[in-house]
PDB file of N, CA and C in Angstrom:
ATOM      1  N   UNK A  22      -4.000 -10.146   1.355  1.00 68.00           N
ATOM      2  CA  UNK A  22      -3.355 -10.424   0.089  1.00 68.00           C
ATOM      3  C   UNK A  22      -4.302 -10.370  -0.992  1.00 68.00           C
ATOM      4  N   UNK A  23      -4.052  -9.626  -2.019  1.00 71.00           N
ATOM      5  CA  UNK A  23      -4.991  -9.489  -3.049  1.00 71.00           C
ATOM      6  C   UNK A  23      -5.103 -10.875  -3.819  1.00 71.00           C
ATOM      7  N   UNK A  24      -6.289 -11.364  -4.052  1.00 73.00           N
ATOM      8  CA  UNK A  24      -6.460 -12.692  -4.746  1.00 73.00           C
ATOM      9  C   UNK A  24      -6.960 -12.525  -6.264  1.00 73.00           C
ATOM     10  N   UNK A  25      -7.672 -11.561  -6.566  1.00 79.00           N
ATOM     11  CA  UNK A  25      -8.125 -11.447  -7.872  1.00 79.00           C
ATOM     12  C   UNK A  25      -6.853 -11.303  -8.801  1.00 79.00           C
ATOM     13  N   UNK A  26      -7.107 -11.609  -9.984  1.00 85.00           N
ATOM     14  CA  UNK A  26      -5.884 -11.414 -11.025  1.00 85.00           C
ATOM     15  C   UNK A  26      -5.655  -9.949 -11.184  1.00 85.00           C
ATOM     16  N   UNK A  27      -6.611  -9.051 -11.083  1.00 86.00           N
ATOM     17  CA  UNK A  27      -6.333  -7.569 -11.202  1.00 86.00           C
ATOM     18  C   UNK A  27      -5.779  -7.051 -10.053  1.00 86.00           C
ATOM     19  N   UNK A  28      -6.178  -7.310  -8.911  1.00 83.00           N
ATOM     20  CA  UNK A  28      -5.651  -6.846  -7.712  1.00 83.00           C
ATOM     21  C   UNK A  28      -4.099  -7.428  -7.621  1.00 83.00           C
ATOM     22  N   UNK A  29      -3.882  -8.631  -7.894  1.00 88.00           N
ATOM     23  CA  UNK A  29      -2.522  -9.135  -7.756  1.00 88.00           C
ATOM     24  C   UNK A  29      -1.494  -8.387  -8.659  1.00 88.00           C
ATOM     25  N   UNK A  30      -2.117  -8.216 -10.081  1.00 91.00           N
ATOM     26  CA  UNK A  30      -1.186  -7.465 -10.968  1.00 91.00           C
ATOM     27  C   UNK A  30      -0.824  -6.071 -10.434  1.00 91.00           C
ATOM     28  N   UNK A  31      -1.849  -5.373  -9.965  1.00 90.00           N
ATOM     29  CA  UNK A  31      -1.856  -4.133  -9.477  1.00 90.00           C
ATOM     30  C   UNK A  31      -0.634  -4.056  -8.401  1.00 90.00           C
ATOM     31  N   UNK A  32      -0.795  -5.005  -7.464  1.00 91.00           N
ATOM     32  CA  UNK A  32       0.275  -5.025  -6.311  1.00 91.00           C
ATOM     33  C   UNK A  32       1.568  -5.235  -6.927  1.00 91.00           C
ATOM     34  N   UNK A  33       1.583  -6.185  -7.750  1.00 94.00           N
ATOM     35  CA  UNK A  33       3.040  -6.531  -8.447  1.00 94.00           C
ATOM     36  C   UNK A  33       3.637  -5.389  -9.037  1.00 94.00           C
ATOM     37  N   UNK A  34       2.789  -4.577  -9.843  1.00 94.00           N
ATOM     38  CA  UNK A  34       3.158  -3.404 -10.509  1.00 94.00           C
ATOM     39  C   UNK A  34       3.839  -2.546  -9.538  1.00 94.00           C
ATOM     40  N   UNK A  35       3.056  -2.365  -8.463  1.00 94.00           N
ATOM     41  CA  UNK A  35       3.622  -1.333  -7.389  1.00 94.00           C
ATOM     42  C   UNK A  35       5.054  -1.857  -6.919  1.00 94.00           C
ATOM     43  N   UNK A  36       5.095  -3.095  -6.527  1.00 96.00           N
ATOM     44  CA  UNK A  36       6.334  -3.791  -6.165  1.00 96.00           C
ATOM     45  C   UNK A  36       7.526  -3.328  -7.053  1.00 96.00           C
ATOM     46  N   UNK A  37       7.143  -3.633  -8.324  1.00 97.00           N
ATOM     47  CA  UNK A  37       8.251  -3.326  -9.334  1.00 97.00           C
ATOM     48  C   UNK A  37       8.694  -1.996  -9.438  1.00 97.00           C
ATOM     49  N   UNK A  38       7.656  -0.877  -9.287  1.00 96.00           N
ATOM     50  CA  UNK A  38       8.001   0.419  -9.211  1.00 96.00           C
ATOM     51  C   UNK A  38       8.814   0.663  -8.098  1.00 96.00           C
ATOM     52  N   UNK A  39       8.504   0.133  -6.910  1.00 97.00           N
ATOM     53  CA  UNK A  39       9.337   0.422  -5.663  1.00 97.00           C
ATOM     54  C   UNK A  39      10.800  -0.135  -5.978  1.00 97.00           C
ATOM     55  N   UNK A  40      10.807  -1.415  -6.509  1.00 97.00           N
ATOM     56  CA  UNK A  40      12.116  -1.926  -6.829  1.00 97.00           C
ATOM     57  C   UNK A  40      12.966  -0.952  -7.683  1.00 97.00           C
ATOM     58  N   UNK A  41      12.386  -0.383  -8.668  1.00 97.00           N
ATOM     59  CA  UNK A  41      12.996   0.589  -9.657  1.00 97.00           C
ATOM     60  C   UNK A  41      13.442   1.811  -8.914  1.00 97.00           C
ATOM     61  N   UNK A  42      12.598   2.302  -7.976  1.00 97.00           N
ATOM     62  CA  UNK A  42      13.036   3.453  -7.247  1.00 97.00           C
ATOM     63  C   UNK A  42      13.969   3.199  -6.316  1.00 97.00           C
ATOM     64  N   UNK A  43      14.155   1.972  -5.683  1.00 97.00           N
ATOM     65  CA  UNK A  43      15.192   1.602  -4.841  1.00 97.00           C
ATOM     66  C   UNK A  43      16.558   1.455  -5.467  1.00 97.00           C
ATOM     67  N   UNK A  44      16.377   0.975  -6.647  1.00 97.00           N
ATOM     68  CA  UNK A  44      17.793   0.737  -7.552  1.00 97.00           C
ATOM     69  C   UNK A  44      18.184   2.133  -7.860  1.00 97.00           C
ATOM     70  N   UNK A  45      17.297   3.007  -8.214  1.00 96.00           N
ATOM     71  CA  UNK A  45      17.863   4.478  -8.625  1.00 96.00           C
ATOM     72  C   UNK A  45      18.333   5.094  -7.307  1.00 96.00           C
ATOM     73  N   UNK A  46      17.827   4.828  -6.223  1.00 97.00           N
ATOM     74  CA  UNK A  46      18.522   5.424  -4.933  1.00 97.00           C
ATOM     75  C   UNK A  46      19.858   4.763  -4.635  1.00 97.00           C
ATOM     76  N   UNK A  47      19.907   3.557  -4.953  1.00 97.00           N
ATOM     77  CA  UNK A  47      21.174   2.919  -4.760  1.00 97.00           C
ATOM     78  C   UNK A  47      22.135   3.494  -5.627  1.00 97.00           C
ATOM     79  N   UNK A  48      21.865   3.657  -7.002  1.00 97.00           N
ATOM     80  CA  UNK A  48      22.824   4.511  -8.049  1.00 97.00           C
ATOM     81  C   UNK A  48      23.135   5.683  -7.423  1.00 97.00           C
ATOM     82  N   UNK A  49      22.219   6.542  -7.050  1.00 96.00           N
ATOM     83  CA  UNK A  49      22.544   7.946  -6.547  1.00 96.00           C
ATOM     84  C   UNK A  49      23.438   7.845  -5.308  1.00 96.00           C
ATOM     85  N   UNK A  50      23.370   6.901  -4.472  1.00 97.00           N
ATOM     86  CA  UNK A  50      24.176   6.838  -3.357  1.00 97.00           C
ATOM     87  C   UNK A  50      25.596   6.504  -3.798  1.00 97.00           C
ATOM     88  N   UNK A  51      25.618   5.487  -4.650  1.00 97.00           N
ATOM     89  CA  UNK A  51      26.892   5.074  -5.217  1.00 97.00           C
ATOM     90  C   UNK A  51      27.689   6.129  -5.919  1.00 97.00           C
ATOM     91  N   UNK A  52      26.990   6.857  -6.688  1.00 96.00           N
ATOM     92  CA  UNK A  52      27.560   8.117  -7.560  1.00 96.00           C
ATOM     93  C   UNK A  52      27.753   9.325  -6.621  1.00 96.00           C
ATOM     94  N   UNK A  53      27.450   9.299  -5.391  1.00 96.00           N
ATOM     95  CA  UNK A  53      27.681  10.481  -4.469  1.00 96.00           C
ATOM     96  C   UNK A  53      26.743  11.623  -4.856  1.00 96.00           C
ATOM     97  N   UNK A  54      25.594  11.303  -4.872  1.00 95.00           N
ATOM     98  CA  UNK A  54      24.569  12.457  -5.287  1.00 95.00           C
ATOM     99  C   UNK A  54      24.335  13.393  -4.185  1.00 95.00           C
ATOM    100  N   UNK A  55      23.902  14.676  -4.380  1.00 96.00           N
ATOM    101  CA  UNK A  55      23.618  15.528  -3.347  1.00 96.00           C
ATOM    102  C   UNK A  55      22.474  15.125  -2.470  1.00 96.00           C
ATOM    103  N   UNK A  56      22.496  15.469  -1.353  1.00 95.00           N
ATOM    104  CA  UNK A  56      21.539  15.088  -0.312  1.00 95.00           C
ATOM    105  C   UNK A  56      19.971  15.374  -0.720  1.00 95.00           C
ATOM    106  N   UNK A  57      19.790  16.547  -1.259  1.00 96.00           N
ATOM    107  CA  UNK A  57      18.427  16.860  -1.518  1.00 96.00           C
ATOM    108  C   UNK A  57      17.648  15.786  -2.459  1.00 96.00           C
ATOM    109  N   UNK A  58      18.301  15.484  -3.745  1.00 95.00           N
ATOM    110  CA  UNK A  58      17.688  14.604  -4.576  1.00 95.00           C
ATOM    111  C   UNK A  58      17.435  13.115  -3.900  1.00 95.00           C
ATOM    112  N   UNK A  59      18.388  12.700  -2.917  1.00 96.00           N
ATOM    113  CA  UNK A  59      18.416  11.463  -2.373  1.00 96.00           C
ATOM    114  C   UNK A  59      17.289  11.605  -1.275  1.00 96.00           C
ATOM    115  N   UNK A  60      17.158  12.465  -0.659  1.00 97.00           N
ATOM    116  CA  UNK A  60      15.951  12.669   0.210  1.00 97.00           C
ATOM    117  C   UNK A  60      14.694  12.598  -0.431  1.00 97.00           C
ATOM    118  N   UNK A  61      14.650  13.327  -1.564  1.00 96.00           N
ATOM    119  CA  UNK A  61      13.283  13.237  -2.408  1.00 96.00           C
ATOM    120  C   UNK A  61      13.063  11.812  -2.900  1.00 96.00           C
ATOM    121  N   UNK A  62      14.047  10.993  -3.241  1.00 97.00           N
ATOM    122  CA  UNK A  62      13.940   9.728  -3.713  1.00 97.00           C
ATOM    123  C   UNK A  62      13.364   8.873  -2.510  1.00 97.00           C
ATOM    124  N   UNK A  63      13.967   9.031  -1.322  1.00 97.00           N
ATOM    125  CA  UNK A  63      13.700   8.198  -0.147  1.00 97.00           C
ATOM    126  C   UNK A  63      12.187   8.527   0.156  1.00 97.00           C
ATOM    127  N   UNK A  64      11.788   9.890   0.200  1.00 96.00           N
ATOM    128  CA  UNK A  64      10.372  10.066   0.293  1.00 96.00           C
ATOM    129  C   UNK A  64       9.560   9.485  -0.624  1.00 96.00           C
ATOM    130  N   UNK A  65       9.782   9.439  -1.827  1.00 96.00           N
ATOM    131  CA  UNK A  65       9.139   8.769  -2.963  1.00 96.00           C
ATOM    132  C   UNK A  65       8.807   7.332  -2.686  1.00 96.00           C
ATOM    133  N   UNK A  66       9.969   6.646  -2.205  1.00 97.00           N
ATOM    134  CA  UNK A  66       9.920   5.360  -1.944  1.00 97.00           C
ATOM    135  C   UNK A  66       8.944   4.995  -0.749  1.00 97.00           C
ATOM    136  N   UNK A  67       9.108   5.850   0.322  1.00 94.00           N
ATOM    137  CA  UNK A  67       8.184   5.728   1.431  1.00 94.00           C
ATOM    138  C   UNK A  67       6.807   5.841   1.046  1.00 94.00           C
ATOM    139  N   UNK A  68       6.460   6.975   0.193  1.00 93.00           N
ATOM    140  CA  UNK A  68       5.104   6.987  -0.276  1.00 93.00           C
ATOM    141  C   UNK A  68       4.504   5.920  -1.073  1.00 93.00           C
ATOM    142  N   UNK A  69       5.378   5.285  -1.860  1.00 94.00           N
ATOM    143  CA  UNK A  69       5.073   4.082  -2.525  1.00 94.00           C
ATOM    144  C   UNK A  69       4.774   2.897  -1.810  1.00 94.00           C
ATOM    145  N   UNK A  70       5.700   2.642  -0.765  1.00 94.00           N
ATOM    146  CA  UNK A  70       5.485   1.572   0.242  1.00 94.00           C
ATOM    147  C   UNK A  70       4.296   1.765   0.962  1.00 94.00           C
ATOM    148  N   UNK A  71       3.863   2.920   1.369  1.00 90.00           N
ATOM    149  CA  UNK A  71       2.795   3.216   2.198  1.00 90.00           C
ATOM    150  C   UNK A  71       1.611   3.050   1.131  1.00 90.00           C
ATOM    151  N   UNK A  72       1.553   3.411   0.018  1.00 90.00           N
ATOM    152  CA  UNK A  72       0.542   3.040  -0.800  1.00 90.00           C
ATOM    153  C   UNK A  72       0.242   1.528  -1.033  1.00 90.00           C
ATOM    154  N   UNK A  73       1.391   0.756  -1.109  1.00 92.00           N
ATOM    155  CA  UNK A  73       1.191  -0.577  -1.241  1.00 92.00           C
ATOM    156  C   UNK A  73       0.585  -1.240   0.136  1.00 92.00           C
ATOM    157  N   UNK A  74       1.171  -0.772   1.150  1.00 90.00           N
ATOM    158  CA  UNK A  74       0.698  -1.200   2.443  1.00 90.00           C
ATOM    159  C   UNK A  74      -0.900  -0.818   2.601  1.00 90.00           C
ATOM    160  N   UNK A  75      -1.259   0.392   2.103  1.00 87.00           N
ATOM    161  CA  UNK A  75      -2.655   0.609   2.198  1.00 87.00           C
ATOM    162  C   UNK A  75      -3.594  -0.259   1.434  1.00 87.00           C
ATOM    163  N   UNK A  76      -3.189  -0.510   0.196  1.00 87.00           N
ATOM    164  CA  UNK A  76      -3.683  -1.371  -0.629  1.00 87.00           C
ATOM    165  C   UNK A  76      -3.990  -2.762  -0.286  1.00 87.00           C
ATOM    166  N   UNK A  77      -2.817  -3.231   0.408  1.00 88.00           N
ATOM    167  CA  UNK A  77      -2.906  -4.623   1.032  1.00 88.00           C
ATOM    168  C   UNK A  77      -3.757  -4.728   2.235  1.00 88.00           C
ATOM    169  N   UNK A  78      -3.506  -3.815   3.056  1.00 87.00           N
ATOM    170  CA  UNK A  78      -4.429  -3.687   4.393  1.00 87.00           C
ATOM    171  C   UNK A  78      -5.960  -3.581   4.119  1.00 87.00           C
ATOM    172  N   UNK A  79      -6.309  -2.669   2.999  1.00 84.00           N
ATOM    173  CA  UNK A  79      -7.712  -2.571   2.549  1.00 84.00           C
ATOM    174  C   UNK A  79      -8.262  -3.812   1.985  1.00 84.00           C
ATOM    175  N   UNK A  80      -7.449  -4.645   1.206  1.00 84.00           N
ATOM    176  CA  UNK A  80      -7.952  -5.824   0.678  1.00 84.00           C
ATOM    177  C   UNK A  80      -8.218  -6.946   1.858  1.00 84.00           C
ATOM    178  N   UNK A  81      -7.263  -6.815   2.854  1.00 84.00           N
ATOM    179  CA  UNK A  81      -7.449  -7.823   3.928  1.00 84.00           C
ATOM    180  C   UNK A  81      -8.724  -7.417   4.760  1.00 84.00           C
ATOM    181  N   UNK A  82      -8.793  -6.139   5.134  1.00 83.00           N
ATOM    182  CA  UNK A  82     -10.029  -5.714   5.798  1.00 83.00           C
ATOM    183  C   UNK A  82     -11.233  -6.096   4.984  1.00 83.00           C
ATOM    184  N   UNK A  83     -11.374  -5.827   3.874  1.00 79.00           N
ATOM    185  CA  UNK A  83     -12.536  -6.126   3.091  1.00 79.00           C
ATOM    186  C   UNK A  83     -12.898  -7.681   3.082  1.00 79.00           C
ATOM    187  N   UNK A  84     -11.745  -8.368   2.964  1.00 80.00           N
ATOM    188  CA  UNK A  84     -11.933  -9.958   2.913  1.00 80.00           C
ATOM    189  C   UNK A  84     -12.354 -10.406   4.319  1.00 80.00           C
ATOM    190  N   UNK A  85     -11.799  -9.814   5.207  1.00 78.00           N
ATOM    191  CA  UNK A  85     -12.227 -10.496   6.654  1.00 78.00           C
ATOM    192  C   UNK A  85     -13.462  -9.967   7.226  1.00 78.00           C
ATOM    193  N   UNK A  86     -13.603  -8.525   7.034  1.00 75.00           N
ATOM    194  CA  UNK A  86     -14.931  -8.066   7.696  1.00 75.00           C
ATOM    195  C   UNK A  86     -15.990  -7.825   6.713  1.00 75.00           C
ATOM    196  N   UNK A  87     -15.639  -7.571   5.476  1.00 68.00           N
ATOM    197  CA  UNK A  87     -16.718  -7.617   4.518  1.00 68.00           C
ATOM    198  C   UNK A  87     -17.412  -8.849   4.144  1.00 68.00           C
ATOM    199  N   UNK A  88     -16.874 -10.026   4.475  1.00 68.00           N
ATOM    200  CA  UNK A  88     -17.421 -11.197   4.245  1.00 68.00           C
ATOM    201  C   UNK A  88     -18.374 -11.671   5.392  1.00 68.00           C
ATOM    202  N   UNK A  89     -18.172 -11.064   6.462  1.00 69.00           N
ATOM    203  CA  UNK A  89     -19.029 -11.446   7.539  1.00 69.00           C
ATOM    204  C   UNK A  89     -20.404 -10.861   7.296  1.00 69.00           C
ATOM    205  N   UNK A  90     -21.490 -11.571   7.264  1.00 67.00           N
ATOM    206  CA  UNK A  90     -22.717 -11.069   7.117  1.00 67.00           C
ATOM    207  C   UNK A  90     -23.431 -10.961   8.386  1.00 67.00           C
ATOM    208  N   UNK A  91     -24.226  -9.797   8.397  1.00 69.00           N
ATOM    209  CA  UNK A  91     -25.014  -9.449   9.572  1.00 69.00           C
ATOM    210  C   UNK A  91     -26.130  -8.712   9.063  1.00 69.00           C
ATOM    211  N   UNK A  92     -27.274  -8.822   9.732  1.00 67.00           N
ATOM    212  CA  UNK A  92     -28.524  -8.050   9.488  1.00 67.00           C
ATOM    213  C   UNK A  92     -28.524  -6.511   9.171  1.00 67.00           C
ATOM    214  N   UNK A  93     -27.638  -6.043  10.176  1.00 70.00           N
ATOM    215  CA  UNK A  93     -27.700  -4.589  10.132  1.00 70.00           C
ATOM    216  C   UNK A  93     -26.576  -3.853   9.335  1.00 70.00           C
ATOM    217  N   UNK A  94     -25.851  -4.824   8.654  1.00 74.00           N
ATOM    218  CA  UNK A  94     -24.787  -4.346   7.858  1.00 74.00           C
ATOM    219  C   UNK A  94     -23.500  -3.737   8.622  1.00 74.00           C
ATOM    220  N   UNK A  95     -23.471  -4.042   9.848  1.00 78.00           N
ATOM    221  CA  UNK A  95     -22.440  -3.366  10.663  1.00 78.00           C
ATOM    222  C   UNK A  95     -21.128  -3.790  10.213  1.00 78.00           C
ATOM    223  N   UNK A  96     -20.855  -5.086   9.913  1.00 78.00           N
ATOM    224  CA  UNK A  96     -19.395  -5.396   9.416  1.00 78.00           C
ATOM    225  C   UNK A  96     -19.022  -4.676   8.261  1.00 78.00           C
ATOM    226  N   UNK A  97     -19.893  -4.411   7.397  1.00 78.00           N
ATOM    227  CA  UNK A  97     -19.653  -3.727   6.010  1.00 78.00           C
ATOM    228  C   UNK A  97     -19.183  -2.382   6.442  1.00 78.00           C
ATOM    229  N   UNK A  98     -20.100  -1.700   7.242  1.00 81.00           N
ATOM    230  CA  UNK A  98     -19.663  -0.342   7.864  1.00 81.00           C
ATOM    231  C   UNK A  98     -18.312  -0.259   8.484  1.00 81.00           C
ATOM    232  N   UNK A  99     -18.125  -1.320   9.434  1.00 83.00           N
ATOM    233  CA  UNK A  99     -16.934  -1.301  10.193  1.00 83.00           C
ATOM    234  C   UNK A  99     -15.624  -1.517   9.298  1.00 83.00           C
ATOM    235  N   UNK A 100     -15.818  -2.307   8.215  1.00 81.00           N
ATOM    236  CA  UNK A 100     -14.761  -2.609   7.153  1.00 81.00           C
ATOM    237  C   UNK A 100     -14.569  -1.248   6.302  1.00 81.00           C
ATOM    238  N   UNK A 101     -15.552  -0.409   6.166  1.00 83.00           N
ATOM    239  CA  UNK A 101     -15.419   0.929   5.528  1.00 83.00           C
ATOM    240  C   UNK A 101     -14.611   1.890   6.402  1.00 83.00           C
ATOM    241  N   UNK A 102     -15.055   1.899   7.679  1.00 86.00           N
ATOM    242  CA  UNK A 102     -14.477   2.792   8.591  1.00 86.00           C
ATOM    243  C   UNK A 102     -12.874   2.520   8.808  1.00 86.00           C
ATOM    244  N   UNK A 103     -12.683   1.239   8.994  1.00 85.00           N
ATOM    245  CA  UNK A 103     -11.259   0.752   9.132  1.00 85.00           C
ATOM    246  C   UNK A 103     -10.513   1.128   7.845  1.00 85.00           C
ATOM    247  N   UNK A 104     -10.930   1.065   6.713  1.00 83.00           N
ATOM    248  CA  UNK A 104     -10.224   1.249   5.494  1.00 83.00           C
ATOM    249  C   UNK A 104     -10.101   2.857   5.398  1.00 83.00           C
ATOM    250  N   UNK A 105     -10.962   3.508   5.883  1.00 86.00           N
ATOM    251  CA  UNK A 105     -10.709   5.005   5.776  1.00 86.00           C
ATOM    252  C   UNK A 105      -9.786   5.494   6.768  1.00 86.00           C
ATOM    253  N   UNK A 106      -9.676   4.783   7.850  1.00 85.00           N
ATOM    254  CA  UNK A 106      -8.707   5.011   8.961  1.00 85.00           C
ATOM    255  C   UNK A 106      -7.294   4.682   8.425  1.00 85.00           C
ATOM    256  N   UNK A 107      -7.104   3.594   7.725  1.00 82.00           N
ATOM    257  CA  UNK A 107      -5.915   3.067   7.325  1.00 82.00           C
ATOM    258  C   UNK A 107      -5.392   4.049   6.169  1.00 82.00           C
ATOM    259  N   UNK A 108      -6.209   4.555   5.246  1.00 81.00           N
ATOM    260  CA  UNK A 108      -5.867   5.530   4.269  1.00 81.00           C
ATOM    261  C   UNK A 108      -5.430   6.802   4.910  1.00 81.00           C
ATOM    262  N   UNK A 109      -6.145   7.355   5.846  1.00 83.00           N
ATOM    263  CA  UNK A 109      -5.665   8.537   6.651  1.00 83.00           C
ATOM    264  C   UNK A 109      -4.422   8.390   7.270  1.00 83.00           C
ATOM    265  N   UNK A 110      -4.144   7.137   7.972  1.00 79.00           N
ATOM    266  CA  UNK A 110      -2.917   6.968   8.801  1.00 79.00           C
ATOM    267  C   UNK A 110      -1.735   6.992   7.813  1.00 79.00           C
ATOM    268  N   UNK A 111      -1.783   6.386   6.747  1.00 76.00           N
ATOM    269  CA  UNK A 111      -0.698   6.081   5.797  1.00 76.00           C
ATOM    270  C   UNK A 111      -0.440   7.278   4.829  1.00 76.00           C
ATOM    271  N   UNK A 112      -1.160   8.447   4.908  1.00 71.00           N
ATOM    272  CA  UNK A 112      -0.886   9.508   4.003  1.00 71.00           C
ATOM    273  C   UNK A 112       0.161  10.254   4.504  1.00 71.00           C
TER     274      UNK A 112
END
């Protein structure tokens, strides 16, 4: 969970954007829109949710593993590796 005011604001902005996209999808479905634009909207929502998930997971990994101090910096490297893995998986 993002704890800094900037990170929290950024996450909430993403949620509001996702909400707007979801409302647009609902309107399109209610209005009987063609399949192609509806599918594009669904893909956009999925991408936005994946971006939010990535951001929150990265924050969590950094908080949990980045805070663990060790002499060799292994925890910091592990946090970086896991963050890169999350980004790759959610793309």
